[in-house]
Structures are given as C-alpha cells and as structure tokens.
PDB file of N, CA and C in Angstrom:
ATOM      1  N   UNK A 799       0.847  -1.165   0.000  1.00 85.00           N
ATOM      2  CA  UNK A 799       0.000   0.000   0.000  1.00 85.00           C
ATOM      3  C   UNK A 799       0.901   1.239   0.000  1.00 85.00           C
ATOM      4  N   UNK A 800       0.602   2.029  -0.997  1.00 92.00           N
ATOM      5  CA  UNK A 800       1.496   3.443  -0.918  1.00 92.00           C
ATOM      6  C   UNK A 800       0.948   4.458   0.152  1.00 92.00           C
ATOM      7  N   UNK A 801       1.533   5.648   0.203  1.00 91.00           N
ATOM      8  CA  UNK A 801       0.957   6.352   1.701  1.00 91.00           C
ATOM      9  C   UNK A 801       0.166   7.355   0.758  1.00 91.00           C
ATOM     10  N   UNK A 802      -0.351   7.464  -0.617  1.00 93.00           N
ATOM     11  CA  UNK A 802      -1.341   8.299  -1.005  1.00 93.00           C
ATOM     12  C   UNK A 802      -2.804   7.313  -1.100  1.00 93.00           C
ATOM     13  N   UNK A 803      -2.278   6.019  -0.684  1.00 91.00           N
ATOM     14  CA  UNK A 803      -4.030   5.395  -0.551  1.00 91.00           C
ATOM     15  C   UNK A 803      -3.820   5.254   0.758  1.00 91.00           C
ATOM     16  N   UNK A 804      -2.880   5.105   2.004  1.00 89.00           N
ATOM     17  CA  UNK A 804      -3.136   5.379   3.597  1.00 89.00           C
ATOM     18  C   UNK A 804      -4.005   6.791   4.177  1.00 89.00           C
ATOM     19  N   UNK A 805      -3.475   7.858   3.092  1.00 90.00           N
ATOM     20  CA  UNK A 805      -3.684   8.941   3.308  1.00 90.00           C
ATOM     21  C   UNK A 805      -5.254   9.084   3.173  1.00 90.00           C
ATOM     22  N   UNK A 806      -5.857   8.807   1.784  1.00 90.00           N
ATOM     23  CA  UNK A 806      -6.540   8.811   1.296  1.00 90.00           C
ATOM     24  C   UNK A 806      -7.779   8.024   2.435  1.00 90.00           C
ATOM     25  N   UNK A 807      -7.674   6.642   2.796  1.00 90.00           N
ATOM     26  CA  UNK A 807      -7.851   6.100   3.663  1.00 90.00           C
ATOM     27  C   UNK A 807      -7.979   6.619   5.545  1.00 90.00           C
ATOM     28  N   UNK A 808      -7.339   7.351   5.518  1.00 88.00           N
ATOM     29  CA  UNK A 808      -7.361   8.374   7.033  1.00 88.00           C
ATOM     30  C   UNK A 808      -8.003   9.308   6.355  1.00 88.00           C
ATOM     31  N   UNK A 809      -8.159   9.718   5.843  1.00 88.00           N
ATOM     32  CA  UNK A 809      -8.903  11.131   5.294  1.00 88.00           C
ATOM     33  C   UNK A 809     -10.494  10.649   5.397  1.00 88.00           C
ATOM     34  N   UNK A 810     -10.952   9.303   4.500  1.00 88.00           N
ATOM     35  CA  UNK A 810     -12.423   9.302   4.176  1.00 88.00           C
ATOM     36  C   UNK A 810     -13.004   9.002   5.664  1.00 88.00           C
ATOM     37  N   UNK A 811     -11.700   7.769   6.857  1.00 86.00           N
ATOM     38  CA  UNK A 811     -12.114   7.604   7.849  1.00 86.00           C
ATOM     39  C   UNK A 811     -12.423   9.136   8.761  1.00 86.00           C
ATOM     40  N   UNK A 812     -11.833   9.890   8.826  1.00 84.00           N
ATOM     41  CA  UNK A 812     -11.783  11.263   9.380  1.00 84.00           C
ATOM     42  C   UNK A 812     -12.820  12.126   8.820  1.00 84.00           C
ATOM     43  N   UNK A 813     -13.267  11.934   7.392  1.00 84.00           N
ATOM     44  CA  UNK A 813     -14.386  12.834   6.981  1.00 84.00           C
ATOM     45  C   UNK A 813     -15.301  12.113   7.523  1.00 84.00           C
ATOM     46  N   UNK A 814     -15.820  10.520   7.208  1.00 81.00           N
ATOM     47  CA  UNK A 814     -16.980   9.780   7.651  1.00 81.00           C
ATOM     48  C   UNK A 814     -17.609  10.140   9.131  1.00 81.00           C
ATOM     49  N   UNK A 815     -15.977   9.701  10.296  1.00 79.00           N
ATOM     50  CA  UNK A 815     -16.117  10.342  11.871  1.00 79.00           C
ATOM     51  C   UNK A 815     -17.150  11.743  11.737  1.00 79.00           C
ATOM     52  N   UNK A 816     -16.363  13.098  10.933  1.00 77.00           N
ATOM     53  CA  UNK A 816     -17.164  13.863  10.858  1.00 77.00           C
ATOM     54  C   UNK A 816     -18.196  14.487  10.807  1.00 77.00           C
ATOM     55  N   UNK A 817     -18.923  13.234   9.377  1.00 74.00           N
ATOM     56  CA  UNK A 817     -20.121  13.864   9.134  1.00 74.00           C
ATOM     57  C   UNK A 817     -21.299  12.825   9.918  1.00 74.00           C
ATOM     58  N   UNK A 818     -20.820  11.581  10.829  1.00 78.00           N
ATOM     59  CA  UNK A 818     -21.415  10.988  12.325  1.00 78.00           C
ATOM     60  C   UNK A 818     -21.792  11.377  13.220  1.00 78.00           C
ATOM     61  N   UNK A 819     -20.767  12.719  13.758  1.00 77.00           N
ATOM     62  CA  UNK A 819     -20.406  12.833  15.053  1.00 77.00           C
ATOM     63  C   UNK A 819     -21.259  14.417  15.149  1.00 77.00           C
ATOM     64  N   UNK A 820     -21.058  14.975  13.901  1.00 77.00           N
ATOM     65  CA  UNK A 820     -21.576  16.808  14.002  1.00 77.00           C
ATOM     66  C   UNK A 820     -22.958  16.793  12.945  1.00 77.00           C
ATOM     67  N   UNK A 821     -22.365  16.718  11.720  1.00 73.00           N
ATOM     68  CA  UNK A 821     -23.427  16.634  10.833  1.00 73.00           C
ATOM     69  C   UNK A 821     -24.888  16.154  10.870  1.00 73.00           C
ATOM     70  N   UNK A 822     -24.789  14.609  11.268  1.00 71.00           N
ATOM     71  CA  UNK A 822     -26.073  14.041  11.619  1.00 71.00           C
ATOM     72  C   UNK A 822     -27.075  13.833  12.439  1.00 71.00           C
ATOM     73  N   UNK A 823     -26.235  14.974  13.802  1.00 71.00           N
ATOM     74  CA  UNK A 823     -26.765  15.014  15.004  1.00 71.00           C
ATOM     75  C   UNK A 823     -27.598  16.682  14.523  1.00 71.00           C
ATOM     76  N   UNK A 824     -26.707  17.866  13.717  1.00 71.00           N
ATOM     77  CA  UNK A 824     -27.794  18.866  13.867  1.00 71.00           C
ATOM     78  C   UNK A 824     -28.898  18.042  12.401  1.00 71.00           C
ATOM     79  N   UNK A 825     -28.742  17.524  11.466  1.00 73.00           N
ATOM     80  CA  UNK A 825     -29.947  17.304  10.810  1.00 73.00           C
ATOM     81  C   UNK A 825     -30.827  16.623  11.451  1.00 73.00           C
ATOM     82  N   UNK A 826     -30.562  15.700  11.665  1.00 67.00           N
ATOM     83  CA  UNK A 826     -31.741  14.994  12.602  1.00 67.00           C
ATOM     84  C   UNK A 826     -32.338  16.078  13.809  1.00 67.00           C
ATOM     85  N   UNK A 827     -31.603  16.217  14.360  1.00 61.00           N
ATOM     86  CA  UNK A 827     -32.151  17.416  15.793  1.00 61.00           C
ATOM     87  C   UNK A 827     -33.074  18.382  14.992  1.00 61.00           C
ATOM     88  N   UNK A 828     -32.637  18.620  13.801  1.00 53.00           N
ATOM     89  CA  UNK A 828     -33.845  19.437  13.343  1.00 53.00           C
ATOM     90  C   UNK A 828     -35.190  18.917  12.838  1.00 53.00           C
ATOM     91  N   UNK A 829     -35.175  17.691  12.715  1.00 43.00           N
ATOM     92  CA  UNK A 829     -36.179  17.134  11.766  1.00 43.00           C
ATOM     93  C   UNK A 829     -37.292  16.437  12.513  1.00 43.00           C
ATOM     94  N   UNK A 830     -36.811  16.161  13.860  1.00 44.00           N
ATOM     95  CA  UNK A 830     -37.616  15.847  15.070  1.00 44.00           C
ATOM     96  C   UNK A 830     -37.697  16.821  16.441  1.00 44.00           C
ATOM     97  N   UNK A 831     -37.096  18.019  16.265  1.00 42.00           N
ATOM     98  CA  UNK A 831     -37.065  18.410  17.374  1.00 42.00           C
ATOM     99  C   UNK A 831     -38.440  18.709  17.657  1.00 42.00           C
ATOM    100  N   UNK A 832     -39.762  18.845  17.493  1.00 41.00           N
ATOM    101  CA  UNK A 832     -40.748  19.086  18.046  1.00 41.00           C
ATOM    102  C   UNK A 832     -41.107  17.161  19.149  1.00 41.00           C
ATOM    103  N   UNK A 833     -40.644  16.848  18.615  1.00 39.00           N
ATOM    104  CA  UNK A 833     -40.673  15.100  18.945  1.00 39.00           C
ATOM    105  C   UNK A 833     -40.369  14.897  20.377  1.00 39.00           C
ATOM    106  N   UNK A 834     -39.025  15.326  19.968  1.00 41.00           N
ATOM    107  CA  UNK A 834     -37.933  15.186  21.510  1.00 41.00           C
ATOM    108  C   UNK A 834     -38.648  16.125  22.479  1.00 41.00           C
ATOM    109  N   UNK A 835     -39.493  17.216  22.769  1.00 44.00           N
ATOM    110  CA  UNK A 835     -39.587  17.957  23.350  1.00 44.00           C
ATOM    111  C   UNK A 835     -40.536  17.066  24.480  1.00 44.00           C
ATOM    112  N   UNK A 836     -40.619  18.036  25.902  1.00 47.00           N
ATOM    113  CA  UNK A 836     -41.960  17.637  26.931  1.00 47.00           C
ATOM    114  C   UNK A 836     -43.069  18.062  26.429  1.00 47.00           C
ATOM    115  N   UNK A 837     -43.255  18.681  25.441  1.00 45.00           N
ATOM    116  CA  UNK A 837     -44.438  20.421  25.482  1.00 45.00           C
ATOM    117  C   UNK A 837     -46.243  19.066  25.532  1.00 45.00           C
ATOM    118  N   UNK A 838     -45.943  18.160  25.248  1.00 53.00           N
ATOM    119  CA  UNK A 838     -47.188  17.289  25.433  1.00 53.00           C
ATOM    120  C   UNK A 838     -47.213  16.866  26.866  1.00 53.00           C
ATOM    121  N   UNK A 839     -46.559  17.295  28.151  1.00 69.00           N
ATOM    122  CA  UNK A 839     -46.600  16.534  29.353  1.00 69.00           C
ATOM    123  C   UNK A 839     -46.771  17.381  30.007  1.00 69.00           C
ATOM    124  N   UNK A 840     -46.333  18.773  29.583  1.00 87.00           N
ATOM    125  CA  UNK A 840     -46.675  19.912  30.548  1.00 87.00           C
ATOM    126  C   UNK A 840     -47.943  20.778  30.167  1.00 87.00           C
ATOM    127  N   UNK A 841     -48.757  21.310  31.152  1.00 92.00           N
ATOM    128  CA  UNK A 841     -49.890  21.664  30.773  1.00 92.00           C
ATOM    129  C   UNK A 841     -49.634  23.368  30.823  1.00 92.00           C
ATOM    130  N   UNK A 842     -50.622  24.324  30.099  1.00 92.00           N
ATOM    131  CA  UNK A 842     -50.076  25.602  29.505  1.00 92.00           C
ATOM    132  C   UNK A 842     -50.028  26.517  30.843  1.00 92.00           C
ATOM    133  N   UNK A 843     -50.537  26.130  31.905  1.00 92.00           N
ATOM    134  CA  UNK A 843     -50.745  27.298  33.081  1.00 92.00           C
ATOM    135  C   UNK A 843     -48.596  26.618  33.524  1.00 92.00           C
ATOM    136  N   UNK A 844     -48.579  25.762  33.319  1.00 93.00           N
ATOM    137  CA  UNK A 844     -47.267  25.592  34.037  1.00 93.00           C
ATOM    138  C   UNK A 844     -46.274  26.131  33.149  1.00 93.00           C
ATOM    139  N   UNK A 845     -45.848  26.065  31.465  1.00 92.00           N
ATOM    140  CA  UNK A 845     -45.028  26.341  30.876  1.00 92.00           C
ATOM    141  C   UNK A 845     -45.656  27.730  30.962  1.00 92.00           C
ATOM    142  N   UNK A 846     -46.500  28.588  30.783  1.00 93.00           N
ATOM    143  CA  UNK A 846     -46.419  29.880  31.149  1.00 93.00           C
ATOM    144  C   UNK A 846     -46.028  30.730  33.027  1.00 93.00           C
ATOM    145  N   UNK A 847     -46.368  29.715  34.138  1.00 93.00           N
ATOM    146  CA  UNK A 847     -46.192  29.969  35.256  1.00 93.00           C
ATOM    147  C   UNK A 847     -46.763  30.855  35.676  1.00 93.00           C
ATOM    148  N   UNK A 848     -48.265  30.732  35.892  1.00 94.00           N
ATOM    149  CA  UNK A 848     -49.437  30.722  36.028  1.00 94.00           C
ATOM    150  C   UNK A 848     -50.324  29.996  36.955  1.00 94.00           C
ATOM    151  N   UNK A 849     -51.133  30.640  37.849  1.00 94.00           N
ATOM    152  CA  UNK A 849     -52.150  29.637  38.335  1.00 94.00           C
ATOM    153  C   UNK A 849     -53.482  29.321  37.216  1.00 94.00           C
ATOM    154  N   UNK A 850     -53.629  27.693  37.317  1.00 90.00           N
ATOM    155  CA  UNK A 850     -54.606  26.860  36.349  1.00 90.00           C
ATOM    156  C   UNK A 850     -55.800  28.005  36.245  1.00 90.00           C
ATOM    157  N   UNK A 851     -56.082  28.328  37.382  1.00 91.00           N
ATOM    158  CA  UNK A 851     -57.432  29.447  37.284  1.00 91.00           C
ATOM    159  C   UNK A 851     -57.038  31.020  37.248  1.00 91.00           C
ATOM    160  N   UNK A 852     -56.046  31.001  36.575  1.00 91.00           N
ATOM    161  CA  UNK A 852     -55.801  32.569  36.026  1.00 91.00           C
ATOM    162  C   UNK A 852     -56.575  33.446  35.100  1.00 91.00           C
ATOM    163  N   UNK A 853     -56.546  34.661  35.711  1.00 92.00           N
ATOM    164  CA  UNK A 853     -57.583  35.414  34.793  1.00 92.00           C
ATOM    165  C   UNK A 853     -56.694  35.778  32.796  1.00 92.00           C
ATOM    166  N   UNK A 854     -57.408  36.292  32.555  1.00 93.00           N
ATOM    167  CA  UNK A 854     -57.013  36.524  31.005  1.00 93.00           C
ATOM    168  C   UNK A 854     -56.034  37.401  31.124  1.00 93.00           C
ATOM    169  N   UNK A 855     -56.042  38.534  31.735  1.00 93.00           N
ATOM    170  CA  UNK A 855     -54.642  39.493  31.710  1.00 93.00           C
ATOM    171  C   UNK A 855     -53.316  39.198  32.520  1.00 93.00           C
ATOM    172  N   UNK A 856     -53.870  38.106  33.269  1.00 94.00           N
ATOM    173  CA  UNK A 856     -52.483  37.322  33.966  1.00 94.00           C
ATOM    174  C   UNK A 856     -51.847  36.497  33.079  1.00 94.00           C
ATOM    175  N   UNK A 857     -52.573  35.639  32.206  1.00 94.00           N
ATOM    176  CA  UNK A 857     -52.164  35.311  31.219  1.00 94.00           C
ATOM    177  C   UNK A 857     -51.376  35.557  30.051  1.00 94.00           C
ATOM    178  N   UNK A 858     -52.148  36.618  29.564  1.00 94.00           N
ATOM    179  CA  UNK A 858     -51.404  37.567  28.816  1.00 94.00           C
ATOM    180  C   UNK A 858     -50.014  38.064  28.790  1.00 94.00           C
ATOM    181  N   UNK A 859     -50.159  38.518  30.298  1.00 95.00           N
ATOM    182  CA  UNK A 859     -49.155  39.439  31.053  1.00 95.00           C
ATOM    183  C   UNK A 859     -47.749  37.943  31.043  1.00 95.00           C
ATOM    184  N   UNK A 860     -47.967  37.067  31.405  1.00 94.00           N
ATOM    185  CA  UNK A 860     -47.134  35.940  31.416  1.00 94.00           C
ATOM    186  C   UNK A 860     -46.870  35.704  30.341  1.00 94.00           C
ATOM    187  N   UNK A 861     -47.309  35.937  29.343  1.00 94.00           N
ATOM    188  CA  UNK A 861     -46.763  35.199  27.604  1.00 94.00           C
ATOM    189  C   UNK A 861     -46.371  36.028  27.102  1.00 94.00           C
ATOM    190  N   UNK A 862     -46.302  37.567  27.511  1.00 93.00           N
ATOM    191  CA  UNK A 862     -45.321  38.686  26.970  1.00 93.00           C
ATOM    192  C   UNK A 862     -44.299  38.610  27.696  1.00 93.00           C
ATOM    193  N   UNK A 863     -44.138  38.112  29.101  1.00 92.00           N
ATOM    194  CA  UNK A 863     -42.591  38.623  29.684  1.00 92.00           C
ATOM    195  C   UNK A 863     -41.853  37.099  29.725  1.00 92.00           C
ATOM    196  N   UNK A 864     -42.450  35.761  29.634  1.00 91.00           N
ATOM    197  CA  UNK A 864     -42.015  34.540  29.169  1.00 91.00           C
ATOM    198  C   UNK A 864     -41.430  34.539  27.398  1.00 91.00           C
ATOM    199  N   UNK A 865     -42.029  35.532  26.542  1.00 90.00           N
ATOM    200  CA  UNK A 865     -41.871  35.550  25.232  1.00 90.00           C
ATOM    201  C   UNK A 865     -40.708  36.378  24.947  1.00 90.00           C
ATOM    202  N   UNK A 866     -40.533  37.123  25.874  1.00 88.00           N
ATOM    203  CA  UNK A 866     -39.769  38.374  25.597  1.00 88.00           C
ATOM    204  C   UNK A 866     -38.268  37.824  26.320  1.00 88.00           C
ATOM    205  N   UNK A 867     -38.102  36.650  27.152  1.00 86.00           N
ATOM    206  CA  UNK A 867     -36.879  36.097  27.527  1.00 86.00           C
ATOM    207  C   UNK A 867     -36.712  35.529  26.861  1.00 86.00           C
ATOM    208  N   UNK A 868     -36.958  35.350  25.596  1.00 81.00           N
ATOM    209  CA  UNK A 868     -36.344  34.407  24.419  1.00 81.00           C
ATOM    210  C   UNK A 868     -36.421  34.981  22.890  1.00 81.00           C
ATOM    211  N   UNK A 869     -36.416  36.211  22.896  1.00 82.00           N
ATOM    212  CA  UNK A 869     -36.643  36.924  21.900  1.00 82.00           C
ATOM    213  C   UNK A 869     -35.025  37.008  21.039  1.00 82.00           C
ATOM    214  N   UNK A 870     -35.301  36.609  20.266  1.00 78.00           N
ATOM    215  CA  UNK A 870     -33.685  36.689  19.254  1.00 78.00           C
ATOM    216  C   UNK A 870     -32.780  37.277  18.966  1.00 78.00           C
ATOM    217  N   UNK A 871     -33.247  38.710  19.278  1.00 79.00           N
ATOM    218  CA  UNK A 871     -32.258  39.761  19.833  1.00 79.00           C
ATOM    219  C   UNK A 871     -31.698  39.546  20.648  1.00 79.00           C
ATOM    220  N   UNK A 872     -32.293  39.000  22.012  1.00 81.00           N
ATOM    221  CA  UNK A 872     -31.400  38.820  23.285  1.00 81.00           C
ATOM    222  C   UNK A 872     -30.941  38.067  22.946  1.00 81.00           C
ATOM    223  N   UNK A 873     -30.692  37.054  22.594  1.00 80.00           N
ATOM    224  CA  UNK A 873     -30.050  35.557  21.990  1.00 80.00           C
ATOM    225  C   UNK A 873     -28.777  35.450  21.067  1.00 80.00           C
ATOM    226  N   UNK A 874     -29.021  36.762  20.398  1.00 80.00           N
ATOM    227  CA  UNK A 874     -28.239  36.744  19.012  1.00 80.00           C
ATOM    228  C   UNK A 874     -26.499  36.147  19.478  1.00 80.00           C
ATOM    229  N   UNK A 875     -26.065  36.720  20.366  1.00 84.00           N
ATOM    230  CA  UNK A 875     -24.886  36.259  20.485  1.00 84.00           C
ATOM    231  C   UNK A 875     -24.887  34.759  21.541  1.00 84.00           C
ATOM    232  N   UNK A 876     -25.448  34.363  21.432  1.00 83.00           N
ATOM    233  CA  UNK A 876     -25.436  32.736  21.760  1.00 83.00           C
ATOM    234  C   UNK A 876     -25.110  31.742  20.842  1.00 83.00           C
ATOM    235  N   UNK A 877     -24.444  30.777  21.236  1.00 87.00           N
ATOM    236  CA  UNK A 877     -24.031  29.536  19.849  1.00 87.00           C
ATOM    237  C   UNK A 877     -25.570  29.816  19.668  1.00 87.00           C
ATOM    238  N   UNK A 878     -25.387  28.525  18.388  1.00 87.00           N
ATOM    239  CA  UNK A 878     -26.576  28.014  17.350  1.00 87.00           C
ATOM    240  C   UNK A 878     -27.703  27.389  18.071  1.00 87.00           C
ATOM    241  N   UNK A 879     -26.931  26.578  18.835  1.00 88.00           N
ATOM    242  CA  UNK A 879     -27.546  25.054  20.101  1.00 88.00           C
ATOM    243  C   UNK A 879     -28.695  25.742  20.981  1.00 88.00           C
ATOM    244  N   UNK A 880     -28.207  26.690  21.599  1.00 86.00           N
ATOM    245  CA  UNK A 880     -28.891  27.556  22.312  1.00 86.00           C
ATOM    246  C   UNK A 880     -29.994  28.552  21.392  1.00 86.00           C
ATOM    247  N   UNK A 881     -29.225  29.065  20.833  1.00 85.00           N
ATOM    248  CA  UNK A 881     -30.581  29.904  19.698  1.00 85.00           C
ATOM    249  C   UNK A 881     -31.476  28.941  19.406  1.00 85.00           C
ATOM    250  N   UNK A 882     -31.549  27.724  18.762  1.00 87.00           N
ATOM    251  CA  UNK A 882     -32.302  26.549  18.524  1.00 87.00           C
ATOM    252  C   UNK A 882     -33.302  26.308  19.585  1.00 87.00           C
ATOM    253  N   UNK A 883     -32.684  26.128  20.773  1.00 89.00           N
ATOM    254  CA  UNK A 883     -33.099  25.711  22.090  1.00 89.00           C
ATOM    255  C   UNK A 883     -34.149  26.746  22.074  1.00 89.00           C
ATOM    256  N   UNK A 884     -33.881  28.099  22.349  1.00 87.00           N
ATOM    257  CA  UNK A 884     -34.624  29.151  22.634  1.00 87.00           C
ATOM    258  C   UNK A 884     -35.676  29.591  21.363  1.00 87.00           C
ATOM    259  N   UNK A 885     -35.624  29.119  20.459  1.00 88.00           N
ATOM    260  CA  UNK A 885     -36.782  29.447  19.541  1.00 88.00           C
ATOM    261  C   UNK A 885     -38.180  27.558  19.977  1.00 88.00           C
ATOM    262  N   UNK A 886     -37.287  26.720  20.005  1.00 90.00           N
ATOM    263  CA  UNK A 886     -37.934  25.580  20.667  1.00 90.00           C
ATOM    264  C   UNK A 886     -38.886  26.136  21.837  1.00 90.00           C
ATOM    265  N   UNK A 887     -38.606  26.851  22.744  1.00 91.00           N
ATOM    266  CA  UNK A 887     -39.102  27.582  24.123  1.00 91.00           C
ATOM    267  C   UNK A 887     -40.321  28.307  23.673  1.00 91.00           C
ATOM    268  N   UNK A 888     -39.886  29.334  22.454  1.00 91.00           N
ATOM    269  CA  UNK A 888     -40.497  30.263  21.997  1.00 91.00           C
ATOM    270  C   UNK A 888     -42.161  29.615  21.705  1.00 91.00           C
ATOM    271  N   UNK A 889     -41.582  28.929  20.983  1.00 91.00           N
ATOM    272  CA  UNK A 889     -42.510  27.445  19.982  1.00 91.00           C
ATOM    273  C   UNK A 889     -43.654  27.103  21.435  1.00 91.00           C
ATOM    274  N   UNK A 890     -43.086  27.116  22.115  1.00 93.00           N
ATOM    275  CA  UNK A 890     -43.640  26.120  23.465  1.00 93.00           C
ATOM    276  C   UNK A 890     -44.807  26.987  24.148  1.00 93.00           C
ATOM    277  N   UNK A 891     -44.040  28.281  24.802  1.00 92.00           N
ATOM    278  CA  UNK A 891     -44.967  29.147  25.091  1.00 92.00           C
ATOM    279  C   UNK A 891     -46.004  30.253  24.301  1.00 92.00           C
ATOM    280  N   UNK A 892     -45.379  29.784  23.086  1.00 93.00           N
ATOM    281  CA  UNK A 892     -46.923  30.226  22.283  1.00 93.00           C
ATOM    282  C   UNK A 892     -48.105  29.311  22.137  1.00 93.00           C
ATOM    283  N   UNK A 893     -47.680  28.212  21.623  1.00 92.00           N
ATOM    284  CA  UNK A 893     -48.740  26.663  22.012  1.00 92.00           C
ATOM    285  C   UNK A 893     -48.964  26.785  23.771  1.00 92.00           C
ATOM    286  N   UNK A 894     -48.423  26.737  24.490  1.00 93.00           N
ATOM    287  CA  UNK A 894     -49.455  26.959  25.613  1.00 93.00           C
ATOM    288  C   UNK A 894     -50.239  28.339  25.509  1.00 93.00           C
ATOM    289  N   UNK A 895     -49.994  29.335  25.321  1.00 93.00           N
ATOM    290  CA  UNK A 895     -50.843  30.818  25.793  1.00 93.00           C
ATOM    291  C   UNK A 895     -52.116  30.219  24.445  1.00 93.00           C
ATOM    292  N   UNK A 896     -52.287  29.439  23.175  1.00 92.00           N
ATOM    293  CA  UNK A 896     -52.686  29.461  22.447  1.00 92.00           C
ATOM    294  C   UNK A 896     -54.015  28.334  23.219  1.00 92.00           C
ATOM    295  N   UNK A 897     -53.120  27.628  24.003  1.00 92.00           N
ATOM    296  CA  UNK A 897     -53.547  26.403  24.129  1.00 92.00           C
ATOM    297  C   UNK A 897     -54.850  27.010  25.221  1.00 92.00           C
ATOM    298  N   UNK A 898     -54.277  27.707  26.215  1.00 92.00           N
ATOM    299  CA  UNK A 898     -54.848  28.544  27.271  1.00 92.00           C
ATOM    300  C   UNK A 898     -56.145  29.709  26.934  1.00 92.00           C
ATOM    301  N   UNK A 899     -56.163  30.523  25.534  1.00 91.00           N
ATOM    302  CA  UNK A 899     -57.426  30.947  24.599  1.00 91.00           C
ATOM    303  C   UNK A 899     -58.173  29.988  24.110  1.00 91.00           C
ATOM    304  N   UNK A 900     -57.419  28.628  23.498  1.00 90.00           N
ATOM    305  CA  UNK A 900     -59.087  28.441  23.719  1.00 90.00           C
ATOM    306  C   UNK A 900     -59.926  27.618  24.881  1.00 90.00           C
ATOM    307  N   UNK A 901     -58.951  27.311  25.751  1.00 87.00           N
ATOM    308  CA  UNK A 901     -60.114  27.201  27.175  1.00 87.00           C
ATOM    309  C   UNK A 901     -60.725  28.218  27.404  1.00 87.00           C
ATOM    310  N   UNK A 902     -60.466  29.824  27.514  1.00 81.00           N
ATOM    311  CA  UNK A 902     -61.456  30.818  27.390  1.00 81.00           C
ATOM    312  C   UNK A 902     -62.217  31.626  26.374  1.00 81.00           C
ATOM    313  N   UNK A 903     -62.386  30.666  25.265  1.00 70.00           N
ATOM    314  CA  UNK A 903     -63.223  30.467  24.662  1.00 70.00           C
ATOM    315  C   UNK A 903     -63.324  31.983  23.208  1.00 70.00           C
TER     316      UNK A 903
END
C-alpha cells in the first residue's frame, strides 16, 4: 500500500467520523425536534407559570414577559444550540398561551 491510498484512507475515515459525530446530530435534531420535546406533558398554566385558574390578563401578562426572555435579539450572540433551544421555548410558550385561549373560549 502506498501512503497516497493510507492517506486517502485516514482522510475518508476522518471525513466519515465527521459527518457521524456533528453533521447528523444537527440534521436529525432538526427534523424531530418538536418530537424530543416535553411540550405534550406539561400543561399551559405551568409552561407559562401561572395559576390553572388565572384570569385573562395574567395570562397575557405571562406570555409577553415569558416571550420576551427568548426573543432573538437577546439571543443573538449565543451559539446556534442555544438559539435553537430558545426558539424551541419560543414554539412552546406560544402553544401553551394558544392552548390557554381556547379554554377561554
């Protein structure tokens, strides 16, 4: 074996490692991340932090200052992982406050 097919050989093993170890973890993470989440186990008075019998402007009042700690501006200088994470959140406490209108109808 010459050392331009060893080489060649450490190289595809080293690209393959690569696209295992980084690559396939953010595609997939994206393609199920609603999957992986709790947002089906927790109910909307808790992911907003809220009492169950809260009035409508407590509500409210909770899904603007819960919405507004994850707003993308504040975020911008965070890795990717975390920006991801925090639009996931975002995702979460709008499906609950959404979830929470139409119990009041």
């Amino acid at each position: 074996m010459t050392s331009t097919e060893v080489l060649v050989i450490v190289g595809g093993v080293a690209l393959g490692y690569w696209l295992v170890a980084v690559v396939w973890p953010l595609l997939s993470g994206r393609d199920n991340a609603s999957s992986t989440s709790d947002d089906g186990e927790r109910p909307w008075h808790e992911v907003l932090g809220v009492p169950a019998n809260a009035d409508r402007a407590t509500i409210d009042a909770a899904h603007q200052s819960k919405r507004a700690e994850h707003l993308p501006e504040r975020i911008a200088h965070l890795s990717a992982e975390a920006r991801a994470q925090a639009q996931r959140r975002r995702m979460q406490i709008d499906r609950a406050y959404a979830q929470a209108m139409r119990q009041f109808g």
